[in-house]
Amino acid sequence: MSIKPEPDPVKNERSGKVREVGCHAIWSLSSCKPGFGVDQLRDERCDTYWQSDGQLPHLVNIQFQRKTTVSDIYIYTDYKLDESYTPSRISIRVGTHFNDLQEIEVIILSEPSDGVSGWVHIPIKDLSEKPIRMFMVQIAVTSNHQNGRDTHMRQIKIHSPSEENHNVAINNFNNFSTVDFQQFATIR
Amino acid sequence: MIVQEPVQAAIWHCLNHYDFSDAIFLSERLYAEVKTDDSLFLLATTYYRSGQIDHAYYILKDKSTMSSQCRYLLSSCAFEMQKYAEAEMALTDTLVIKSTNFEEIIEEYEDQASFALLLLAKISAKTGRRQQAIDAYKRALKINPFLWSCFESMCNMGEKPNASTYFQLSELENLNQCHGKNLSNIESVVLTCNQTNTPIQENQAYITTPQQIFSNTYAPVNNINPTKICTPEDSPLANPLCLSGFSMLPSSRIKLPRFKMIDSLNTTSPATTPSFGHIVDDFMSTPNIHSQPNFVEVTEQKSFTKKMRSHVGNLLVRKEAILQNSKPVFSQTGNVNNTIPMTPSTPATVSSGPNVRRSSRLFSNSYSVKENNKSPNRNKFATPKSPSRKTKQRLAKCSLNDFNSYMDLNTKNRLKKEKSETVTSAELKTNSAITNLSANSNSNATQLQKQSAEGLMCLLRDMGQAYLHMSQYNCKLAIEELNQLPPHQFQTTWVYSMLGLAYFEMTDYENAVKHFSEIRSREPYRIKHMDIYSTSLWHLQKEVTLSALAQDLLQLNKNSAVTWIVSGNCFSLHKEHDTAIKFLHRAVQVDPTLPYAYTLLGHEYITTEELDKAMSCYRNAIRLDPRHYNAWFGIGTIYSKQERYHLAEINYNKALSINPHSSVILCHIGVVQHSLKKIEKALSTLNSAIAKESKNPLCKFHRASIYFAIGGHTEALKELEELKDIVPKESLVYYLTGKVHKKLGNTDLALMHFSWATDLDPKGASGQIKEAFDPSIGRTAADTDSPASPPVEEYPSEGNSVHHDNTAFSALQEDSDDSL
């Protein structure tokens, strides 16, 4: 059994190729317990979590002000701590608004083995393997482990590729591989 | 005997020794007791100096009639509190000043006029009246050529003042505007009268106790030093003494000159005679001090000078050899002399009513030196200067005596900010009458002073010229000018900063970093210009150095905008743009008037694609400084990202108009013109860019890509070949070469280059460039890549070529899929 390297969203952010765009979006939840809401989901801490408080499916709605290209979604869950609250089946839907969502991805999480960091990487691509442009993405938890009713989610990150528009002239200057070239690329 | 008002004197004493709490307390009591203009001024000054500027403002605000010094202080406070209209009202009694009113200001403020004009200029600059500001700066500089900040501000506003015209002392009749009336802690020379004993004793009555005059702080160093040093104590008492006629210190009370020599007495290096900071008295010939047997040092001086004369030959020869055109101006700022030219009649009245006169002066001229000493501390410059301009005539004028004593002593006074200078005793050969004496010596004294300061003026002229070049971005000229400065002045932080700045603007970041790191090693606590250093490091992608710099500065001073700018740059280099934005916001908070913080914030917002916020940041930067070309460039970048190329070109051109020597701006303009399909213009722009700065490989690269776009494959290949030599490791060069070959049909060469490109950059910094080997053979002219925008392709990463095979075709076809 090959051991895949742990998904590490932070490393990718640091590489400069992707940006975390969750901060440009409006987040809403289908339900939450007081004190366990959006802030805990977006606080960069894996020890605080969102706890839902309603009927399945539990939804996290992320609405962007602009049509944004999304390349990856990372979700942090921790089976050891959450057990029955850990989602087991996650559906990703994208679209323009609530009534225009289309499911593009379904992720089944089997019991993550112990010691796992808990990041689940969901690549977002269309049929041609390109990141999808969208106004809204909805993360739906359709079932939990051990048939739990409510769910815990500790962190969510949305990544967008840095190189948006490849026809723009300015992009000629961003991508040199050597410092010798790059230092002349722009006035800072 | 002079009696001065003790309470005021005590308060000034506290102020001069930075004991602000006592000064405040005492001045409050004084003001409660005696509500005069002077005591009000004293109270306000104590608040101002202790940092409570708003308090000073409020107590001065509502008083109806105030003396000019109070009005000036009120105006200063209002300016600091950003109440510009009130500042102007206070200064000039009218709401809007016109340039013609400058003469009124000069009349009213007398000695303070240069500062009043400077303040007026600053107010005008802040309130958007550029021409008036410049006029005021010019006028202030004319009156007081020591005010470097006037020249600097004019350069920063885009004016091109001529350094040689402004830094001149010859126009001035006297140096009153330059150094004010009250002086303390400044070396001065007592021009002694060659009188008999009787006059001396007579005049003793008019002299304050020399204890108050001679400073006690200097340890005696050398009994053979012939000179009398007069260092007035820091109290207004100095003034009356000086006014008494600049001489006649009773010998019995004169302490021997005490000097603190900086280095050991025996080191001599002829090359380091200071050109200013010392007063040399031109009138001294061989010492004729025999006539004043009272002066103990006289005899010693004689012997000393005899000794020194024996060394003359050597030193003189050496000095002349080394400093061909050195200025022999060993000058010392003369306190004494300022009073001499003031009123030639005062000595005459000395005998008549000393008490009356002095006391009135005490109460009216209770300035402490600090306020007047806005000119650079001349006595700090105890370093030699060897400009290539001054002629040898001056050298000849100086008597050997001065020369030698200075040779010896000056060497110790290098670069240290001690006030100990030796002064060759001044022997003024005048007529016996005091009045004649004063009349002659007025002009003599001014001459003396002017000569003393001429060294500084010369330095300022050179530095001013260099600064002017910098502000016009003629960096090469600036560097040349700066390199011509004398070695001791050259090795100061200011000069290194200017050099670093010049190299930075020339995009020679390696040299800039070299100079800035030199500064860091000499003065690790220096914060100014560290933001430019951090940007240079950002360009060179030196993460470790930049992080270290950020750490150091954070520990040093969290209240400085520069610290936060450096931290912002550091995180930006690490691609953590949100944190960088956070820190840059802090920089803006700490100092809302620093344009560079806004500019960097704008750059960061562009990286995070928040273009509207970026635009507002750049506009803020331009509001603060219309000549901040980085911000104009940033706006151009925004428009370029939005593909509004006309607007981009306009803004880039605006940036270029401010800094015409920048090859980077020209390169961007070239690319934009290419996008606008103005091929000819684009090529000519890039040609001029290459001509300006041959080291910029990007210009060649873009020229090559333009050639490729218009079909000039051979030219493109030629350029790319050259580039391969210049920067052998740049993957995009190979990638472009590969594309050219592919277009030409040389598939094998194309593949070779593509594989080189991939080797050099497996991850494909230019996005994932997918170029499968097999499909490229069967490729038709269907690939519509324009070289201006590398298509979205992926490099075949090591193990993935198979996986990408199938999707190669579809990917290559979807170039313009993702446009906005």
mmCIF file with all atom_site columns, N, CA and C in Angstrom, chain A residues 14 16-17 19 24 66 128 130 165-170 172-173 175-188, chain B residues 509 538-540 569 575-576 596 603-604 609-610 630 633 640 643 645 668 675 696 698 702 729-731 766 788-789 792 814:
data_model
loop_
_atom_site.group_PDB
_atom_site.id
_atom_site.type_symbol
_atom_site.label_atom_id
_atom_site.label_alt_id
_atom_site.label_comp_id
_atom_site.label_asym_id
_atom_site.label_entity_id
_atom_site.label_seq_id
_atom_site.pdbx_PDB_ins_code
_atom_site.Cartn_x
_atom_site.Cartn_y
_atom_site.Cartn_z
_atom_site.occupancy
_atom_site.B_iso_or_equiv
_atom_site.pdbx_formal_charge
_atom_site.auth_seq_id
_atom_site.auth_comp_id
_atom_site.auth_asym_id
_atom_site.auth_atom_id
_atom_site.pdbx_PDB_model_num
ATOM 1   N N  . ARG A 1 14  ? 2.464   28.778 0.422   1.00 0.00 ? 14  ARG A N  1
ATOM 2   C CA . ARG A 1 14  ? 3.772   29.419 0.511   1.00 0.00 ? 14  ARG A CA 1
ATOM 3   C C  . ARG A 1 14  ? 4.513   29.364 -0.800  1.00 0.00 ? 14  ARG A C  1
ATOM 4   N N  . GLY A 1 16  ? 3.425   30.084 -3.513  1.00 0.00 ? 16  GLY A N  1
ATOM 5   C CA . GLY A 1 16  ? 3.068   31.225 -4.323  1.00 0.00 ? 16  GLY A CA 1
ATOM 6   C C  . GLY A 1 16  ? 2.215   30.890 -5.523  1.00 0.00 ? 16  GLY A C  1
ATOM 7   N N  . LYS A 1 17  ? 1.977   29.614 -5.735  1.00 0.00 ? 17  LYS A N  1
ATOM 8   C CA . LYS A 1 17  ? 1.216   29.281 -6.935  1.00 0.00 ? 17  LYS A CA 1
ATOM 9   C C  . LYS A 1 17  ? -0.265  29.376 -6.703  1.00 0.00 ? 17  LYS A C  1
ATOM 10  N N  . ARG A 1 19  ? -3.485  30.844 -3.989  1.00 0.00 ? 19  ARG A N  1
ATOM 11  C CA . ARG A 1 19  ? -3.821  31.787 -2.938  1.00 0.00 ? 19  ARG A CA 1
ATOM 12  C C  . ARG A 1 19  ? -5.047  31.283 -2.221  1.00 0.00 ? 19  ARG A C  1
ATOM 13  N N  . HIS A 1 24  ? -12.031 36.316 0.745   1.00 0.00 ? 24  HIS A N  1
ATOM 14  C CA . HIS A 1 24  ? -12.787 37.199 -0.137  1.00 0.00 ? 24  HIS A CA 1
ATOM 15  C C  . HIS A 1 24  ? -14.223 36.739 -0.301  1.00 0.00 ? 24  HIS A C  1
ATOM 16  N N  . ARG A 1 66  ? -16.824 37.955 -6.633  1.00 0.00 ? 66  ARG A N  1
ATOM 17  C CA . ARG A 1 66  ? -16.484 37.912 -8.059  1.00 0.00 ? 66  ARG A CA 1
ATOM 18  C C  . ARG A 1 66  ? -16.403 36.474 -8.482  1.00 0.00 ? 66  ARG A C  1
ATOM 19  N N  . SER A 1 128 ? -12.057 19.082 -18.329 1.00 0.00 ? 128 SER A N  1
ATOM 20  C CA . SER A 1 128 ? -10.757 19.245 -18.976 1.00 0.00 ? 128 SER A CA 1
ATOM 21  C C  . SER A 1 128 ? -9.656  19.512 -17.980 1.00 0.00 ? 128 SER A C  1
ATOM 22  N N  . LYS A 1 130 ? -9.294  21.526 -15.658 1.00 0.00 ? 130 LYS A N  1
ATOM 23  C CA . LYS A 1 130 ? -8.937  22.890 -15.312 1.00 0.00 ? 130 LYS A CA 1
ATOM 24  C C  . LYS A 1 130 ? -9.751  23.320 -14.112 1.00 0.00 ? 130 LYS A C  1
ATOM 25  N N  . ASN A 1 165 ? -5.027  34.995 -15.445 1.00 0.00 ? 165 ASN A N  1
ATOM 26  C CA . ASN A 1 165 ? -5.346  35.334 -16.820 1.00 0.00 ? 165 ASN A CA 1
ATOM 27  C C  . ASN A 1 165 ? -4.086  35.292 -17.650 1.00 0.00 ? 165 ASN A C  1
ATOM 28  N N  . HIS A 1 166 ? -4.031  34.328 -18.503 1.00 0.00 ? 166 HIS A N  1
ATOM 29  C CA . HIS A 1 166 ? -2.756  34.121 -19.165 1.00 0.00 ? 166 HIS A CA 1
ATOM 30  C C  . HIS A 1 166 ? -2.558  34.979 -20.380 1.00 0.00 ? 166 HIS A C  1
ATOM 31  N N  . ASN A 1 167 ? -3.545  35.727 -20.734 1.00 0.00 ? 167 ASN A N  1
ATOM 32  C CA . ASN A 1 167 ? -3.355  36.571 -21.906 1.00 0.00 ? 167 ASN A CA 1
ATOM 33  C C  . ASN A 1 167 ? -2.974  37.975 -21.535 1.00 0.00 ? 167 ASN A C  1
ATOM 34  N N  . VAL A 1 168 ? -2.895  38.212 -20.280 1.00 0.00 ? 168 VAL A N  1
ATOM 35  C CA . VAL A 1 168 ? -2.615  39.577 -19.872 1.00 0.00 ? 168 VAL A CA 1
ATOM 36  C C  . VAL A 1 168 ? -1.133  39.861 -20.005 1.00 0.00 ? 168 VAL A C  1
ATOM 37  N N  . ALA A 1 169 ? -0.826  41.024 -20.496 1.00 0.00 ? 169 ALA A N  1
ATOM 38  C CA . ALA A 1 169 ? 0.568   41.368 -20.770 1.00 0.00 ? 169 ALA A CA 1
ATOM 39  C C  . ALA A 1 169 ? 1.417   41.299 -19.524 1.00 0.00 ? 169 ALA A C  1
ATOM 40  N N  . ILE A 1 170 ? 0.839   41.693 -18.435 1.00 0.00 ? 170 ILE A N  1
ATOM 41  C CA . ILE A 1 170 ? 1.657   41.814 -17.232 1.00 0.00 ? 170 ILE A CA 1
ATOM 42  C C  . ILE A 1 170 ? 2.164   40.460 -16.777 1.00 0.00 ? 170 ILE A C  1
ATOM 43  N N  . ASN A 1 172 ? 3.666   38.484 -18.330 1.00 0.00 ? 172 ASN A N  1
ATOM 44  C CA . ASN A 1 172 ? 4.987   38.205 -18.880 1.00 0.00 ? 172 ASN A CA 1
ATOM 45  C C  . ASN A 1 172 ? 6.072   38.390 -17.865 1.00 0.00 ? 172 ASN A C  1
ATOM 46  N N  . PHE A 1 173 ? 5.751   39.097 -16.832 1.00 0.00 ? 173 PHE A N  1
ATOM 47  C CA . PHE A 1 173 ? 6.824   39.515 -15.945 1.00 0.00 ? 173 PHE A CA 1
ATOM 48  C C  . PHE A 1 173 ? 6.870   38.724 -14.661 1.00 0.00 ? 173 PHE A C  1
ATOM 49  N N  . ASN A 1 175 ? 6.991   35.362 -14.039 1.00 0.00 ? 175 ASN A N  1
ATOM 50  C CA . ASN A 1 175 ? 7.246   33.934 -13.912 1.00 0.00 ? 175 ASN A CA 1
ATOM 51  C C  . ASN A 1 175 ? 8.645   33.499 -14.228 1.00 0.00 ? 175 ASN A C  1
ATOM 52  N N  . PHE A 1 176 ? 9.577   34.370 -14.058 1.00 0.00 ? 176 PHE A N  1
ATOM 53  C CA . PHE A 1 176 ? 10.913  33.952 -14.426 1.00 0.00 ? 176 PHE A CA 1
ATOM 54  C C  . PHE A 1 176 ? 11.487  33.038 -13.368 1.00 0.00 ? 176 PHE A C  1
ATOM 55  N N  . SER A 1 177 ? 12.329  32.165 -13.819 1.00 0.00 ? 177 SER A N  1
ATOM 56  C CA . SER A 1 177 ? 12.829  31.187 -12.864 1.00 0.00 ? 177 SER A CA 1
ATOM 57  C C  . SER A 1 177 ? 14.102  31.639 -12.183 1.00 0.00 ? 177 SER A C  1
ATOM 58  N N  . THR A 1 178 ? 14.800  32.585 -12.766 1.00 0.00 ? 178 THR A N  1
ATOM 59  C CA . THR A 1 178 ? 16.038  33.004 -12.119 1.00 0.00 ? 178 THR A CA 1
ATOM 60  C C  . THR A 1 178 ? 15.858  34.372 -11.483 1.00 0.00 ? 178 THR A C  1
ATOM 61  N N  . VAL A 1 179 ? 16.621  34.581 -10.449 1.00 0.00 ? 179 VAL A N  1
ATOM 62  C CA . VAL A 1 179 ? 16.597  35.889 -9.797  1.00 0.00 ? 179 VAL A CA 1
ATOM 63  C C  . VAL A 1 179 ? 17.108  36.955 -10.752 1.00 0.00 ? 179 VAL A C  1
ATOM 64  N N  . ASP A 1 180 ? 18.055  36.580 -11.579 1.00 0.00 ? 180 ASP A N  1
ATOM 65  C CA . ASP A 1 180 ? 18.645  37.557 -12.493 1.00 0.00 ? 180 ASP A CA 1
ATOM 66  C C  . ASP A 1 180 ? 17.607  38.201 -13.386 1.00 0.00 ? 180 ASP A C  1
ATOM 67  N N  . PHE A 1 181 ? 16.640  37.387 -13.800 1.00 0.00 ? 181 PHE A N  1
ATOM 68  C CA . PHE A 1 181 ? 15.569  37.944 -14.613 1.00 0.00 ? 181 PHE A CA 1
ATOM 69  C C  . PHE A 1 181 ? 14.528  38.620 -13.742 1.00 0.00 ? 181 PHE A C  1
ATOM 70  N N  . GLN A 1 182 ? 14.192  37.941 -12.677 1.00 0.00 ? 182 GLN A N  1
ATOM 71  C CA . GLN A 1 182 ? 13.044  38.398 -11.900 1.00 0.00 ? 182 GLN A CA 1
ATOM 72  C C  . GLN A 1 182 ? 13.298  39.742 -11.249 1.00 0.00 ? 182 GLN A C  1
ATOM 73  N N  . GLN A 1 183 ? 14.564  40.050 -10.950 1.00 0.00 ? 183 GLN A N  1
ATOM 74  C CA . GLN A 1 183 ? 14.789  41.299 -10.235 1.00 0.00 ? 183 GLN A CA 1
ATOM 75  C C  . GLN A 1 183 ? 14.491  42.509 -11.100 1.00 0.00 ? 183 GLN A C  1
ATOM 76  N N  . PHE A 1 184 ? 14.506  42.306 -12.403 1.00 0.00 ? 184 PHE A N  1
ATOM 77  C CA . PHE A 1 184 ? 14.209  43.442 -13.263 1.00 0.00 ? 184 PHE A CA 1
ATOM 78  C C  . PHE A 1 184 ? 12.753  43.485 -13.674 1.00 0.00 ? 184 PHE A C  1
ATOM 79  N N  . ALA A 1 185 ? 11.987  42.590 -13.089 1.00 0.00 ? 185 ALA A N  1
ATOM 80  C CA . ALA A 1 185 ? 10.642  42.401 -13.617 1.00 0.00 ? 185 ALA A CA 1
ATOM 81  C C  . ALA A 1 185 ? 9.718   43.554 -13.290 1.00 0.00 ? 185 ALA A C  1
ATOM 82  N N  . THR A 1 186 ? 9.937   44.179 -12.163 1.00 0.00 ? 186 THR A N  1
ATOM 83  C CA . THR A 1 186 ? 8.960   45.191 -11.794 1.00 0.00 ? 186 THR A CA 1
ATOM 84  C C  . THR A 1 186 ? 9.614   46.251 -10.933 1.00 0.00 ? 186 THR A C  1
ATOM 85  N N  . ILE A 1 187 ? 8.921   47.339 -10.818 1.00 0.00 ? 187 ILE A N  1
ATOM 86  C CA . ILE A 1 187 ? 9.349   48.373 -9.888  1.00 0.00 ? 187 ILE A CA 1
ATOM 87  C C  . ILE A 1 187 ? 8.563   48.162 -8.617  1.00 0.00 ? 187 ILE A C  1
ATOM 88  N N  . ARG A 1 188 ? 9.232   48.119 -7.498  1.00 0.00 ? 188 ARG A N  1
ATOM 89  C CA . ARG A 1 188 ? 8.493   47.898 -6.277  1.00 0.00 ? 188 ARG A CA 1
ATOM 90  C C  . ARG A 1 188 ? 8.506   49.182 -5.453  1.00 0.00 ? 188 ARG A C  1
ATOM 91  N N  . TYR B 2 509 ? 20.875  46.180 -7.835  1.00 0.00 ? 509 TYR B N  1
ATOM 92  C CA . TYR B 2 509 ? 20.524  45.853 -6.460  1.00 0.00 ? 509 TYR B CA 1
ATOM 93  C C  . TYR B 2 509 ? 21.693  45.270 -5.682  1.00 0.00 ? 509 TYR B C  1
ATOM 94  N N  . TRP B 2 538 ? 14.347  42.191 -1.367  1.00 0.00 ? 538 TRP B N  1
ATOM 95  C CA . TRP B 2 538 ? 13.175  41.532 -1.940  1.00 0.00 ? 538 TRP B CA 1
ATOM 96  C C  . TRP B 2 538 ? 13.428  41.209 -3.402  1.00 0.00 ? 538 TRP B C  1
ATOM 97  N N  . HIS B 2 539 ? 13.991  42.181 -4.102  1.00 0.00 ? 539 HIS B N  1
ATOM 98  C CA . HIS B 2 539 ? 14.273  41.942 -5.520  1.00 0.00 ? 539 HIS B CA 1
ATOM 99  C C  . HIS B 2 539 ? 15.263  40.810 -5.706  1.00 0.00 ? 539 HIS B C  1
ATOM 100 N N  . LEU B 2 540 ? 16.262  40.781 -4.824  1.00 0.00 ? 540 LEU B N  1
ATOM 101 C CA . LEU B 2 540 ? 17.278  39.742 -4.959  1.00 0.00 ? 540 LEU B CA 1
ATOM 102 C C  . LEU B 2 540 ? 16.841  38.439 -4.326  1.00 0.00 ? 540 LEU B C  1
ATOM 103 N N  . ASN B 2 569 ? 7.663   43.559 3.634   1.00 0.00 ? 569 ASN B N  1
ATOM 104 C CA . ASN B 2 569 ? 8.452   43.035 2.512   1.00 0.00 ? 569 ASN B CA 1
ATOM 105 C C  . ASN B 2 569 ? 8.897   41.616 2.772   1.00 0.00 ? 569 ASN B C  1
ATOM 106 N N  . LYS B 2 575 ? 5.785   34.958 0.315   1.00 0.00 ? 575 LYS B N  1
ATOM 107 C CA . LYS B 2 575 ? 4.489   34.716 -0.320  1.00 0.00 ? 575 LYS B CA 1
ATOM 108 C C  . LYS B 2 575 ? 3.332   34.691 0.661   1.00 0.00 ? 575 LYS B C  1
ATOM 109 N N  . GLU B 2 576 ? 3.544   35.225 1.843   1.00 0.00 ? 576 GLU B N  1
ATOM 110 C CA . GLU B 2 576 ? 2.407   35.277 2.773   1.00 0.00 ? 576 GLU B CA 1
ATOM 111 C C  . GLU B 2 576 ? 1.824   36.683 2.681   1.00 0.00 ? 576 GLU B C  1
ATOM 112 N N  . TYR B 2 596 ? 5.640   55.560 0.685   1.00 0.00 ? 596 TYR B N  1
ATOM 113 C CA . TYR B 2 596 ? 6.127   54.248 0.268   1.00 0.00 ? 596 TYR B CA 1
ATOM 114 C C  . TYR B 2 596 ? 5.316   53.125 0.903   1.00 0.00 ? 596 TYR B C  1
ATOM 115 N N  . HIS B 2 603 ? 1.050   47.239 -4.032  1.00 0.00 ? 603 HIS B N  1
ATOM 116 C CA . HIS B 2 603 ? 1.648   46.079 -4.703  1.00 0.00 ? 603 HIS B CA 1
ATOM 117 C C  . HIS B 2 603 ? 1.095   44.779 -4.145  1.00 0.00 ? 603 HIS B C  1
ATOM 118 N N  . GLU B 2 604 ? 0.956   44.739 -2.821  1.00 0.00 ? 604 GLU B N  1
ATOM 119 C CA . GLU B 2 604 ? 0.454   43.508 -2.215  1.00 0.00 ? 604 GLU B CA 1
ATOM 120 C C  . GLU B 2 604 ? -0.982  43.236 -2.608  1.00 0.00 ? 604 GLU B C  1
ATOM 121 N N  . GLU B 2 609 ? -4.951  40.211 -5.962  1.00 0.00 ? 609 GLU B N  1
ATOM 122 C CA . GLU B 2 609 ? -6.029  40.460 -6.917  1.00 0.00 ? 609 GLU B CA 1
ATOM 123 C C  . GLU B 2 609 ? -7.112  41.388 -6.404  1.00 0.00 ? 609 GLU B C  1
ATOM 124 N N  . GLU B 2 610 ? -6.805  42.188 -5.405  1.00 0.00 ? 610 GLU B N  1
ATOM 125 C CA . GLU B 2 610 ? -7.811  43.154 -4.951  1.00 0.00 ? 610 GLU B CA 1
ATOM 126 C C  . GLU B 2 610 ? -7.473  44.493 -5.580  1.00 0.00 ? 610 GLU B C  1
ATOM 127 N N  . ASN B 2 630 ? 6.939   55.144 -8.244  1.00 0.00 ? 630 ASN B N  1
ATOM 128 C CA . ASN B 2 630 ? 6.537   53.757 -8.010  1.00 0.00 ? 630 ASN B CA 1
ATOM 129 C C  . ASN B 2 630 ? 5.027   53.629 -8.004  1.00 0.00 ? 630 ASN B C  1
ATOM 130 N N  . PHE B 2 633 ? 3.669   53.825 -11.470 1.00 0.00 ? 633 PHE B N  1
ATOM 131 C CA . PHE B 2 633 ? 3.942   52.544 -12.100 1.00 0.00 ? 633 PHE B CA 1
ATOM 132 C C  . PHE B 2 633 ? 2.932   51.501 -11.657 1.00 0.00 ? 633 PHE B C  1
ATOM 133 N N  . SER B 2 640 ? -2.853  47.435 -16.664 1.00 0.00 ? 640 SER B N  1
ATOM 134 C CA . SER B 2 640 ? -2.324  46.383 -17.517 1.00 0.00 ? 640 SER B CA 1
ATOM 135 C C  . SER B 2 640 ? -2.981  45.053 -17.177 1.00 0.00 ? 640 SER B C  1
ATOM 136 N N  . GLU B 2 643 ? -6.171  44.788 -18.645 1.00 0.00 ? 643 GLU B N  1
ATOM 137 C CA . GLU B 2 643 ? -6.074  44.838 -20.105 1.00 0.00 ? 643 GLU B CA 1
ATOM 138 C C  . GLU B 2 643 ? -6.523  46.171 -20.676 1.00 0.00 ? 643 GLU B C  1
ATOM 139 N N  . TYR B 2 645 ? -4.996  48.790 -21.888 1.00 0.00 ? 645 TYR B N  1
ATOM 140 C CA . TYR B 2 645 ? -3.610  49.088 -22.178 1.00 0.00 ? 645 TYR B CA 1
ATOM 141 C C  . TYR B 2 645 ? -3.351  50.559 -22.454 1.00 0.00 ? 645 TYR B C  1
ATOM 142 N N  . HIS B 2 668 ? 8.261   47.732 -19.605 1.00 0.00 ? 668 HIS B N  1
ATOM 143 C CA . HIS B 2 668 ? 6.820   47.546 -19.468 1.00 0.00 ? 668 HIS B CA 1
ATOM 144 C C  . HIS B 2 668 ? 6.059   48.301 -20.534 1.00 0.00 ? 668 HIS B C  1
ATOM 145 N N  . SER B 2 675 ? 1.075   44.931 -26.914 1.00 0.00 ? 675 SER B N  1
ATOM 146 C CA . SER B 2 675 ? -0.308  44.480 -26.758 1.00 0.00 ? 675 SER B CA 1
ATOM 147 C C  . SER B 2 675 ? -1.267  45.389 -27.493 1.00 0.00 ? 675 SER B C  1
ATOM 148 N N  . ASN B 2 696 ? 19.906  44.806 -18.266 1.00 0.00 ? 696 ASN B N  1
ATOM 149 C CA . ASN B 2 696 ? 18.548  44.332 -18.024 1.00 0.00 ? 696 ASN B CA 1
ATOM 150 C C  . ASN B 2 696 ? 18.185  43.304 -19.081 1.00 0.00 ? 696 ASN B C  1
ATOM 151 N N  . LEU B 2 698 ? 15.594  41.527 -19.391 1.00 0.00 ? 698 LEU B N  1
ATOM 152 C CA . LEU B 2 698 ? 14.183  41.434 -19.764 1.00 0.00 ? 698 LEU B CA 1
ATOM 153 C C  . LEU B 2 698 ? 13.890  42.172 -21.051 1.00 0.00 ? 698 LEU B C  1
ATOM 154 N N  . HIS B 2 702 ? 11.974  40.486 -24.122 1.00 0.00 ? 702 HIS B N  1
ATOM 155 C CA . HIS B 2 702 ? 10.713  40.911 -24.717 1.00 0.00 ? 702 HIS B CA 1
ATOM 156 C C  . HIS B 2 702 ? 10.890  41.350 -26.134 1.00 0.00 ? 702 HIS B C  1
ATOM 157 N N  . LYS B 2 729 ? 20.646  30.243 -17.070 1.00 0.00 ? 729 LYS B N  1
ATOM 158 C CA . LYS B 2 729 ? 19.780  29.322 -16.349 1.00 0.00 ? 729 LYS B CA 1
ATOM 159 C C  . LYS B 2 729 ? 18.307  29.684 -16.428 1.00 0.00 ? 729 LYS B C  1
ATOM 160 N N  . GLU B 2 730 ? 17.979  30.605 -17.286 1.00 0.00 ? 730 GLU B N  1
ATOM 161 C CA . GLU B 2 730 ? 16.583  31.025 -17.286 1.00 0.00 ? 730 GLU B CA 1
ATOM 162 C C  . GLU B 2 730 ? 15.771  30.125 -18.201 1.00 0.00 ? 730 GLU B C  1
ATOM 163 N N  . SER B 2 731 ? 14.830  29.464 -17.614 1.00 0.00 ? 731 SER B N  1
ATOM 164 C CA . SER B 2 731 ? 14.110  28.446 -18.384 1.00 0.00 ? 731 SER B CA 1
ATOM 165 C C  . SER B 2 731 ? 13.244  29.061 -19.454 1.00 0.00 ? 731 SER B C  1
ATOM 166 N N  . SER B 2 766 ? 6.305   29.313 -14.881 1.00 0.00 ? 766 SER B N  1
ATOM 167 C CA . SER B 2 766 ? 5.379   30.059 -15.715 1.00 0.00 ? 766 SER B CA 1
ATOM 168 C C  . SER B 2 766 ? 4.086   29.290 -15.875 1.00 0.00 ? 766 SER B C  1
ATOM 169 N N  . ALA B 2 788 ? 3.408   37.017 -26.385 1.00 0.00 ? 788 ALA B N  1
ATOM 170 C CA . ALA B 2 788 ? 3.198   37.938 -25.276 1.00 0.00 ? 788 ALA B CA 1
ATOM 171 C C  . ALA B 2 788 ? 2.544   37.251 -24.103 1.00 0.00 ? 788 ALA B C  1
ATOM 172 N N  . SER B 2 789 ? 1.937   36.123 -24.382 1.00 0.00 ? 789 SER B N  1
ATOM 173 C CA . SER B 2 789 ? 1.316   35.426 -23.266 1.00 0.00 ? 789 SER B CA 1
ATOM 174 C C  . SER B 2 789 ? 1.521   33.947 -23.455 1.00 0.00 ? 789 SER B C  1
ATOM 175 N N  . VAL B 2 792 ? -1.405  28.370 -21.799 1.00 0.00 ? 792 VAL B N  1
ATOM 176 C CA . VAL B 2 792 ? -1.525  27.497 -20.639 1.00 0.00 ? 792 VAL B CA 1
ATOM 177 C C  . VAL B 2 792 ? -1.161  26.102 -21.059 1.00 0.00 ? 792 VAL B C  1
ATOM 178 N N  . GLU B 2 814 ? -7.185  25.344 -25.722 1.00 0.00 ? 814 GLU B N  1
ATOM 179 C CA . GLU B 2 814 ? -8.077  26.192 -24.933 1.00 0.00 ? 814 GLU B CA 1
ATOM 180 C C  . GLU B 2 814 ? -7.376  27.395 -24.354 1.00 0.00 ? 814 GLU B C  1
#
